[in-house]
Coordinates of C-alpha atoms in Angstrom, one line a residue:
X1 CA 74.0 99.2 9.6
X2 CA 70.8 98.5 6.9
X3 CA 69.7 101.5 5.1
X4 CA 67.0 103.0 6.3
X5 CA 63.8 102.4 4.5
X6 CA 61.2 105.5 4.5
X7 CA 57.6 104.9 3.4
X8 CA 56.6 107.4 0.9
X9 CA 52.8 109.0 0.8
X10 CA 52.1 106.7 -2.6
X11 CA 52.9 104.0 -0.2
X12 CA 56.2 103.3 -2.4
X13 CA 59.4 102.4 -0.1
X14 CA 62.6 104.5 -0.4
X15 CA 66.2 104.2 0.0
X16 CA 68.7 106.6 -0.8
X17 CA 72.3 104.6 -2.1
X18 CA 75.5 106.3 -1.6
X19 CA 77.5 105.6 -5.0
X20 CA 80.5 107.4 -4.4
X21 CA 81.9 110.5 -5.1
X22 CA 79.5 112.3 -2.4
X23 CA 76.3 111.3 -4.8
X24 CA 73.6 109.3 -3.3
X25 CA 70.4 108.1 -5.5
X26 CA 67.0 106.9 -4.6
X27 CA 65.7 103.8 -5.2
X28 CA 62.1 102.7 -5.0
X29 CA 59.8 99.8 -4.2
X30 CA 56.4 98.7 -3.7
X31 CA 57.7 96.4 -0.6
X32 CA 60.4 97.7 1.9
X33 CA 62.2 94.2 0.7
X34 CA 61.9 94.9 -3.4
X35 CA 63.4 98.4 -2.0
X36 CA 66.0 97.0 -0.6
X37 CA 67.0 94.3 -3.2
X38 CA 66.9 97.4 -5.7
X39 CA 69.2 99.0 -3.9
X40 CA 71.8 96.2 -3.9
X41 CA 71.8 95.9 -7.4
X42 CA 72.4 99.7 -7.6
X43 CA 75.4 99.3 -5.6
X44 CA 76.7 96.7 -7.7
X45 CA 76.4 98.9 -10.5
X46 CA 77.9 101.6 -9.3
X47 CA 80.8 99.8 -8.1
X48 CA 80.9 98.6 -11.8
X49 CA 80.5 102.3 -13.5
X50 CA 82.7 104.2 -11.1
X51 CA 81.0 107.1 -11.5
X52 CA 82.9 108.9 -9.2
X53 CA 85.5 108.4 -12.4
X54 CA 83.0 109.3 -15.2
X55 CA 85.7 110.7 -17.6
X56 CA 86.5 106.5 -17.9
X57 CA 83.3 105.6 -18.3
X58 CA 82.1 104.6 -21.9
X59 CA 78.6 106.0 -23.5
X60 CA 77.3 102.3 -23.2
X61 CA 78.2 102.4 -19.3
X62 CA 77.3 105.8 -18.7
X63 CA 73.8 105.5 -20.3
X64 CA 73.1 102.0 -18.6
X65 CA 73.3 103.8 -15.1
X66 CA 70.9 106.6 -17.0
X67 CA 68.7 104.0 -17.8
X68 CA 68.6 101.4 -14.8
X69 CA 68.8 104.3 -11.8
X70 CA 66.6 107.2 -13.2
X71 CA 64.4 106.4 -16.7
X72 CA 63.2 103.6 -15.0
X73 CA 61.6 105.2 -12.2
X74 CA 59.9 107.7 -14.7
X75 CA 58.3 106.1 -17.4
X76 CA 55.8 103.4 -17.5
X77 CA 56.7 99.8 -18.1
X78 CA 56.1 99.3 -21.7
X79 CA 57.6 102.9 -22.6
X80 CA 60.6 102.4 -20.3
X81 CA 61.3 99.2 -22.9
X82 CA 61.1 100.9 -26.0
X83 CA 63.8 103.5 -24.6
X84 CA 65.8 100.3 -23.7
X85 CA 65.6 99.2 -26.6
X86 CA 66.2 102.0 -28.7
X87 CA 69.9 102.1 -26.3
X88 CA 71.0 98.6 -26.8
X89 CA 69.8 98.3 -30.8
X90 CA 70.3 102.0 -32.3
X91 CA 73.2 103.5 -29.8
X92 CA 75.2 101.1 -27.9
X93 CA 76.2 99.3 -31.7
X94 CA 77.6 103.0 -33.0
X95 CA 79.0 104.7 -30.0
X96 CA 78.6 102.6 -26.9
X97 CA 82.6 102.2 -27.1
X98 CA 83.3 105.1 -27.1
X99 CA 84.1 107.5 -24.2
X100 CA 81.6 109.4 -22.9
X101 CA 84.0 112.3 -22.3
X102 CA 85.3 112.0 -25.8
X103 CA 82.1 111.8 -27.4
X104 CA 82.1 114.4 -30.4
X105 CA 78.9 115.9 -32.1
X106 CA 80.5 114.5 -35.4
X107 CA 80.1 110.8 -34.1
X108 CA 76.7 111.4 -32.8
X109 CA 76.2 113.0 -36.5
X110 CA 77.6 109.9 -37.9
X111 CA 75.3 107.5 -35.8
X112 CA 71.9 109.6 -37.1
X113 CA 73.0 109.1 -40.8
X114 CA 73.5 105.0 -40.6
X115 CA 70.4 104.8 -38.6
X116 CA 68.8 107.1 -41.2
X117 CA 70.0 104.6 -43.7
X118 CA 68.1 101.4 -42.6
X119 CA 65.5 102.5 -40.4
X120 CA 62.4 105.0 -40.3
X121 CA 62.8 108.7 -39.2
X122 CA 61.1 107.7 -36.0
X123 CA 63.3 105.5 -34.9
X124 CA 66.4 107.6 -35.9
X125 CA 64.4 110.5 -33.7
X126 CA 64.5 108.5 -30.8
X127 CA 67.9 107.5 -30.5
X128 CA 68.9 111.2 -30.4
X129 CA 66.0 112.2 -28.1
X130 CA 67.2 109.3 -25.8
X131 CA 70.8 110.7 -26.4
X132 CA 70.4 113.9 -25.4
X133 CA 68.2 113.6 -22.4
X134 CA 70.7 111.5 -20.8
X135 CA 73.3 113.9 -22.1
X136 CA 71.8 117.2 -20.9
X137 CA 71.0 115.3 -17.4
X138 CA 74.5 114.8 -17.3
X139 CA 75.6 118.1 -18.0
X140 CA 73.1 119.7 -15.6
X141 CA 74.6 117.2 -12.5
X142 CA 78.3 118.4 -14.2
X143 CA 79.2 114.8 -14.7
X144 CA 79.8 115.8 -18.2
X145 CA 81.9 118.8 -19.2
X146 CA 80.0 119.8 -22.6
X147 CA 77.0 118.7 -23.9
X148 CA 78.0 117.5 -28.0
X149 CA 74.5 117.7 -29.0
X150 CA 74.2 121.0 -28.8
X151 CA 76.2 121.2 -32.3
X152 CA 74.0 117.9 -33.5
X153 CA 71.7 118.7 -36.2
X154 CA 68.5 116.1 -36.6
X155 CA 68.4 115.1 -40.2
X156 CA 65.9 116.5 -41.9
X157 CA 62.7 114.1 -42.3
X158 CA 62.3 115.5 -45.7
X159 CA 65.3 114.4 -46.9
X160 CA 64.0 110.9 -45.5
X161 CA 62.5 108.4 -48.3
X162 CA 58.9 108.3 -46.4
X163 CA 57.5 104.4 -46.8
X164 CA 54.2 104.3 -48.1
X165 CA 51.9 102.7 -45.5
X166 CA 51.0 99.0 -46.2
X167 CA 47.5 98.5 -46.5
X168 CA 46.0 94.8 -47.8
X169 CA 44.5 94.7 -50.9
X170 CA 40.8 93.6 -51.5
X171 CA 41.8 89.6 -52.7
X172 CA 44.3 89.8 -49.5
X173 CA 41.3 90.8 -47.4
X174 CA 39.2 88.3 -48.6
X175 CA 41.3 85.9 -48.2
X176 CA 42.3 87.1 -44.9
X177 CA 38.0 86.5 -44.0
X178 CA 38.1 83.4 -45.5
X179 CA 41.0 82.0 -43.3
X180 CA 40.2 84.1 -39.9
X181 CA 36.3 82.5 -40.3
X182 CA 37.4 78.6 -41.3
X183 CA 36.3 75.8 -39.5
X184 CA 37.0 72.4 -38.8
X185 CA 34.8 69.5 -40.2
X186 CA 32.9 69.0 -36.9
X187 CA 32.2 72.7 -37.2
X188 CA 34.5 74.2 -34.3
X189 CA 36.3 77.3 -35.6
X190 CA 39.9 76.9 -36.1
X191 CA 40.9 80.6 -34.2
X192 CA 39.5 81.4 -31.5
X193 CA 40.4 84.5 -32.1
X194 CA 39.9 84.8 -35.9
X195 CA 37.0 87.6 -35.5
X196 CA 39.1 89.6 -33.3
X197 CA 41.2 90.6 -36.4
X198 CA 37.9 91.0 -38.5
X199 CA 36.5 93.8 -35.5
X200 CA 40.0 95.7 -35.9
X201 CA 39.5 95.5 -39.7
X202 CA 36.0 96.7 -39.9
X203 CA 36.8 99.4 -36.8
X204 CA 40.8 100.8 -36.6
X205 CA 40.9 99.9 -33.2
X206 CA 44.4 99.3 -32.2
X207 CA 45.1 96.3 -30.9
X208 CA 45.9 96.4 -27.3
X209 CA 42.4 98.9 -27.3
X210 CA 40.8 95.3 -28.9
X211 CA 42.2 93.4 -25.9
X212 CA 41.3 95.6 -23.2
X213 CA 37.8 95.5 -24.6
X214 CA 34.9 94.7 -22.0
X215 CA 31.4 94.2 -22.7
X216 CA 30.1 96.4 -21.0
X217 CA 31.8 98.8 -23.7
X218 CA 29.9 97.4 -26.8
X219 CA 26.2 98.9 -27.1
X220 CA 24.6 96.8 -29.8
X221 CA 21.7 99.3 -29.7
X222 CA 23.3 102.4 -31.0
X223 CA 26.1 99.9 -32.8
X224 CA 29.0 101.7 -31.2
X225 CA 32.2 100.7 -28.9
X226 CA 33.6 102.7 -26.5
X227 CA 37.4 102.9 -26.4
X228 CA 39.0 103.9 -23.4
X229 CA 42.0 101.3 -22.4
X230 CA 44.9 99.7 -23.2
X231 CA 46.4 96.1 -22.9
X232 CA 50.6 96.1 -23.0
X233 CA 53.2 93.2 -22.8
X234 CA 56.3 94.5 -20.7
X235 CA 59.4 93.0 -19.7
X236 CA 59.7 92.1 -15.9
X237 CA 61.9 93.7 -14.5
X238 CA 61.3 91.7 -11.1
X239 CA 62.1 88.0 -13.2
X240 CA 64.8 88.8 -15.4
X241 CA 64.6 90.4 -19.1
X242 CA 63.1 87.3 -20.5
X243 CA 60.1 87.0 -18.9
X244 CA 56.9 89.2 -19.5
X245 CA 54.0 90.8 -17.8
X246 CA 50.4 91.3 -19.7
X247 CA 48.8 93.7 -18.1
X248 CA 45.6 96.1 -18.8
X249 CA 46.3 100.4 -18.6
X250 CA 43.2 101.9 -17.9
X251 CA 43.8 105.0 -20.0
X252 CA 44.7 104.9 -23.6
X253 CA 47.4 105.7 -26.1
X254 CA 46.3 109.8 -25.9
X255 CA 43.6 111.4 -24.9
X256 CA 42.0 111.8 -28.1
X257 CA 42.2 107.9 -28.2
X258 CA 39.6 107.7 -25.5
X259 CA 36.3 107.9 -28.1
X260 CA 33.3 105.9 -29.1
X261 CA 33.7 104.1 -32.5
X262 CA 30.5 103.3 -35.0
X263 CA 30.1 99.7 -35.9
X264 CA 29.2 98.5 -39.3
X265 CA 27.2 95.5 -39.7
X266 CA 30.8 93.3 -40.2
X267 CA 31.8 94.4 -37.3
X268 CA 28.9 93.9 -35.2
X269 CA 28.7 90.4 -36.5
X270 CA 32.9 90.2 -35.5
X271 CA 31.6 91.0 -31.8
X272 CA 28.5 88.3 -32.2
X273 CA 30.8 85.8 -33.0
X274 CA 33.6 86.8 -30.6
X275 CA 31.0 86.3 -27.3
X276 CA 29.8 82.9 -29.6
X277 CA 33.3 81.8 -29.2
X278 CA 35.2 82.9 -26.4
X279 CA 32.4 82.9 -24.3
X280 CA 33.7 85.2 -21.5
X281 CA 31.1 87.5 -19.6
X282 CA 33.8 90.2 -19.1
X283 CA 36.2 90.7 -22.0
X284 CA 35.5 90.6 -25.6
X285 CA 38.8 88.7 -26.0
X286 CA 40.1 86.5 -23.8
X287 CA 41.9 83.4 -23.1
X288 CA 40.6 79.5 -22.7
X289 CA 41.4 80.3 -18.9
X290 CA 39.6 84.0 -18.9
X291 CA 42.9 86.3 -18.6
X292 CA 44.4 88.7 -21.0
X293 CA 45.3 87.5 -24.3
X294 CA 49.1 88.3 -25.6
X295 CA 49.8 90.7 -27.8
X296 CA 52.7 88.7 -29.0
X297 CA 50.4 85.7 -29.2
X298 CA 48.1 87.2 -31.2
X299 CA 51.0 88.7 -33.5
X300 CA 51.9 84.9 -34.0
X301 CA 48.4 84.1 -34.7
X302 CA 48.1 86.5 -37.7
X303 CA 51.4 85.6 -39.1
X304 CA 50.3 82.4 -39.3
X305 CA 47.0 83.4 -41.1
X306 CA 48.8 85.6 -43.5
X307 CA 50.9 82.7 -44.4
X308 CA 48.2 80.3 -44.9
X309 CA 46.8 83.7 -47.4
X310 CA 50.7 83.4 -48.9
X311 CA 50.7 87.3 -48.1
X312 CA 54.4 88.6 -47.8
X313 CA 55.8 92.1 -47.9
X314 CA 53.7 93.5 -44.5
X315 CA 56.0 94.5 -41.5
X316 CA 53.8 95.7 -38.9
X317 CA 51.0 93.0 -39.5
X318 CA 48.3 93.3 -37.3
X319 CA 48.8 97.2 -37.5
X320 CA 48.3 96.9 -41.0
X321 CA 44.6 95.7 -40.2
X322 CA 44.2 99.5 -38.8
X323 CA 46.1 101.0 -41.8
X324 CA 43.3 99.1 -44.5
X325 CA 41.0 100.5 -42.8
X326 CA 42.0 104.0 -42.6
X327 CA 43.1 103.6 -46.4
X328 CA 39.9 102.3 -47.2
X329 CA 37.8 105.5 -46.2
X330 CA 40.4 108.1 -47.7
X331 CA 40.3 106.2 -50.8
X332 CA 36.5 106.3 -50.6
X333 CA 36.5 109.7 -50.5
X334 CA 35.9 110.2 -46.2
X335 CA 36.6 113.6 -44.5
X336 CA 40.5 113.3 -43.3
X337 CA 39.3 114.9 -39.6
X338 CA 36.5 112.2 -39.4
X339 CA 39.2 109.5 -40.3
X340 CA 41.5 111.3 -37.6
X341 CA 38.8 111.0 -34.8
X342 CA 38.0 107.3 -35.6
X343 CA 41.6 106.7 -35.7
X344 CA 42.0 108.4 -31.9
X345 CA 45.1 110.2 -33.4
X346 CA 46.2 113.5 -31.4
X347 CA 45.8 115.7 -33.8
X348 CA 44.7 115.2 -37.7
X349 CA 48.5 116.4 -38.6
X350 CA 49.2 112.9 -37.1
X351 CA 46.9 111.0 -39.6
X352 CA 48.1 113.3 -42.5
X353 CA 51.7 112.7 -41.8
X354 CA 51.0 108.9 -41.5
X355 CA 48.8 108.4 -45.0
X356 CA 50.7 111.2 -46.8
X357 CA 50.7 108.9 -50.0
X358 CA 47.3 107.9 -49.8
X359 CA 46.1 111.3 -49.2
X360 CA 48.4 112.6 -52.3
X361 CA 46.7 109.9 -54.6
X362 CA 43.6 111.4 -53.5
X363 CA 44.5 114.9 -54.6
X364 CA 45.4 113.7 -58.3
X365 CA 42.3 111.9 -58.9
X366 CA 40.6 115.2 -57.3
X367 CA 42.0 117.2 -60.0
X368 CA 41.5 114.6 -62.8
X369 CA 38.0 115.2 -62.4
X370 CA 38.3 118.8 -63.8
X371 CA 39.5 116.9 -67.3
X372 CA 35.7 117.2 -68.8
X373 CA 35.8 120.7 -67.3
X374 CA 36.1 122.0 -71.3

C-alpha cells in the first residue's frame, strides 16, 4: 500500500517513513509526487544507515542522516549548503571514520585544533556548532548514550592569530576603475558589468544586496539606495549537487541590513552607467536575457579584472570591494557606529570585531597627536 500523503496548511505535502526500529520521519514536498520521491530516497538511506543499529554507524553516516532527513527541512537553501559544507570539508576528513558511539571529546578536541591551524575561527566555530547540534539531537532522541561535547572546550578566539582584513590599496583601486570602465575601440564597454563593482566600492553594499537591486530602489533625488534584499546561488537539491539555482530572498542578511545607503557622486555615476549599459527597466544588474546575474559569475568576472590589474594576495575578492570601503572611512577618521549602520552589520561589536586592526591603527595615530602636547 502507497503511503499516505497529507496536505499540510502551508500547502507543503507530507509523509511520514517508517525507518526501522519503531522510528518514523517526515518528509516534505511542494508536490504530493516531490513528497513522495523524497520519501524513497529516505528509505534508501535508512536501509543504508541502519539506524535501528546506531552503535555501527560511523560519525560520517550518522551525521548524513542528520543532515539529509532533518537540517534540510529547517534551514534555507543557501544556509543548509554552508552546513553541508562545513560536514564534508571540516568533519567528515577528521572524524567521519570513526564510530559515532566511540566518539571521544579528546578527538573532537583534536579536530578543533587542526582546523584552528589552517582556517579562520569562524570556520573552526562552525564545525563544532554543527557537531554538537546533531550530537545533542541525538542524545535527546537517545540514539546516542553520552553527548562528548559536553567535555569539549572551544578554543579560545584570542589565542587565534586574527587576519587583518584585505582592503585594496589606492594604485589597486585605480587600476581596478581603469579596467572595470575600459572600452573597446568601437566604444562598447568591455564588462557589462564593470560599474557594478564600482557601486559596491563607492557604497559597501554586499553583493547579492547589488544583485537584487531594483530601480525602483535608487532615488537620484535624495542620492540614496534602499537595501532591502538578497540574491543567493544554492545547490539543487531537485537536479543533483552539481547544478545550481539563482534565486532573489526578499529579506536581507539581518535586519539591521535592511537600510537606506547615501550615494556619492561615483556612485551615482556607477548607477548612470549601469542603466546606460544593461539597459533593464527592473533590475539595476542583470543579464543580456533580463534574469539574475550569478554570483559566481560575477566572482569570475572580478578575478579576471584583478588579473588584468596583476593584483594577487586577496581571498574573498569581490568582498574585499566592501572591506576598502569600510577601511577607507575608519582610516578617514568616520564614527565606527555610522560605519556600522552603512555596513548593515547587527550590531557595531560585529564591525569592531571585523576591522579590529584598522580600528587599532586608528587609536595609535589618535595618541600620536598628543606628541606636540608639551
Amino acid at each position: 500500500m502507497a503511503d499516505k500523503a497529507t496536505k499540510r496548511s502551508d500547502n507543503r505535502f507530507e509523509i511520514k517513513v517508517s525507518i526501522g526500529g519503531g522510528k518514523r520521519l517526515s518528509v516534505y514536498g511542494n508536490t504530493e509526487a516531490e513528497a513522495r520521491r523524497k520519501a524513497k530516497e529516505l528509505r534508501t538511506k535508512a536501509a543504508k544507515y541502519d539506524l535501528a543499529n546506531i552503535s555501527k554507524l560511523s560519525v560520517q553516516s550518522y551525521m548524513e542522516h542528520w543532515l539529509y532527513s532533518i537540517k534540510i527541512h529547517e534551514l534555507k537553501p543557501s544556509s543548509f549548503d554552508r552546513v553541508e559544507q562545513s560536514c564534508k570539508y571540516q568533519i567528515f576528513p577528521h572524524i567521519g571514520s570513526i564510530q559515532i558511539q566511540a566518539l571521544t571529546a579528546d578527538d573532537i578536541q583534536k579536530m578543533l585544533s587542526e582546523i584552528a591551524k589552517t582556517h579562520s575561527y569562524s570556520t573552526m566555530k562552525k564545525a563544532y556548532n554543527n557537531l554538537n547540534s546533531c550530537l545533542t539531537l541525538g542524545t535527546a532522541k537517545n540514539e546516542i548514550f553520552r553527548n562528548p561535547m559536553l567535555t569539549v572546550s572551544l578554543p579560545s578566539k584570542a589565542k587565534q592569530e586574527t587576519k587583518e582584513i584585505r582592503a585594496y590599496n589606492r594604485n589597486e583601486i585605480n587600476a581596478i576603475v581603469q579596467e572595470c570602465t575600459r572600452k573597446y575601440q568601437n566604444g562598447k564597454y568591455v564588462y557589462r558589468y564593470g560599474y557594478a563593482f564600482l557601486l559596491m566600492l563607492n557604497t559597501g553594499i554586499r553583493l547579492g544586496e547589488a544583485l537584487y537591486l531594483k530601480w525602483e530602489d535608487v532615488d537620484f533625488e535624495t542620492n540614496t539606495i534602499y537595501i532591502h534584499g538578497n540574491v543567493s546561488e544554492h545547490k539543487s537539491r531537485e537536479k543533483g549537487e552539481t547544478k545550481y539555482i539563482i534565486e532573489e530572498q526578499h529579506t536581507t542578511k539581518t535586519k539591521k541590513s535592511v537600510r537606506y545607503v547615501s550615494l556619492n557622486k561615483n556612485a551615482a555615476e556607477a548607477l548612470r552607467k549601469l542603466k546606460e549599459i544593461v539597459n533593464d527597466d527592473k533590475c539595476v544588474i542583470a543579464t543580456e536575457e533580463h534574469t539574475i546575474v550569478s554570483p559566481h559569475n560575477m566572482h569570475r568576472i572580478f578575478s579576471s579584472i584583478l588579473r588584468k590589474c596583476n593584483i594577487t594576495g586577496v581571498n574573498d575578492i569581490v568582498h574585499s570591494l566592501r572591506h576598502t570601503f569600510a577601511t577607507t572611512l575608519i582610516l578617514k577618521g568616520e564614527d565606527i557606529k555610522v560605519v556600522s549602520e552603512l555596513l548593515g552589520h547587527s550590531d557595531v561589536g560585529t564591525t569592531m570585531r571585523t576591522y579590529y586592526h584598522t580600528i587599532e591603527k586608528q587609536k595609535k595615530k589618535a595618541v600620536q597627536r598628543l606628541d606636540d602636547l608639551y
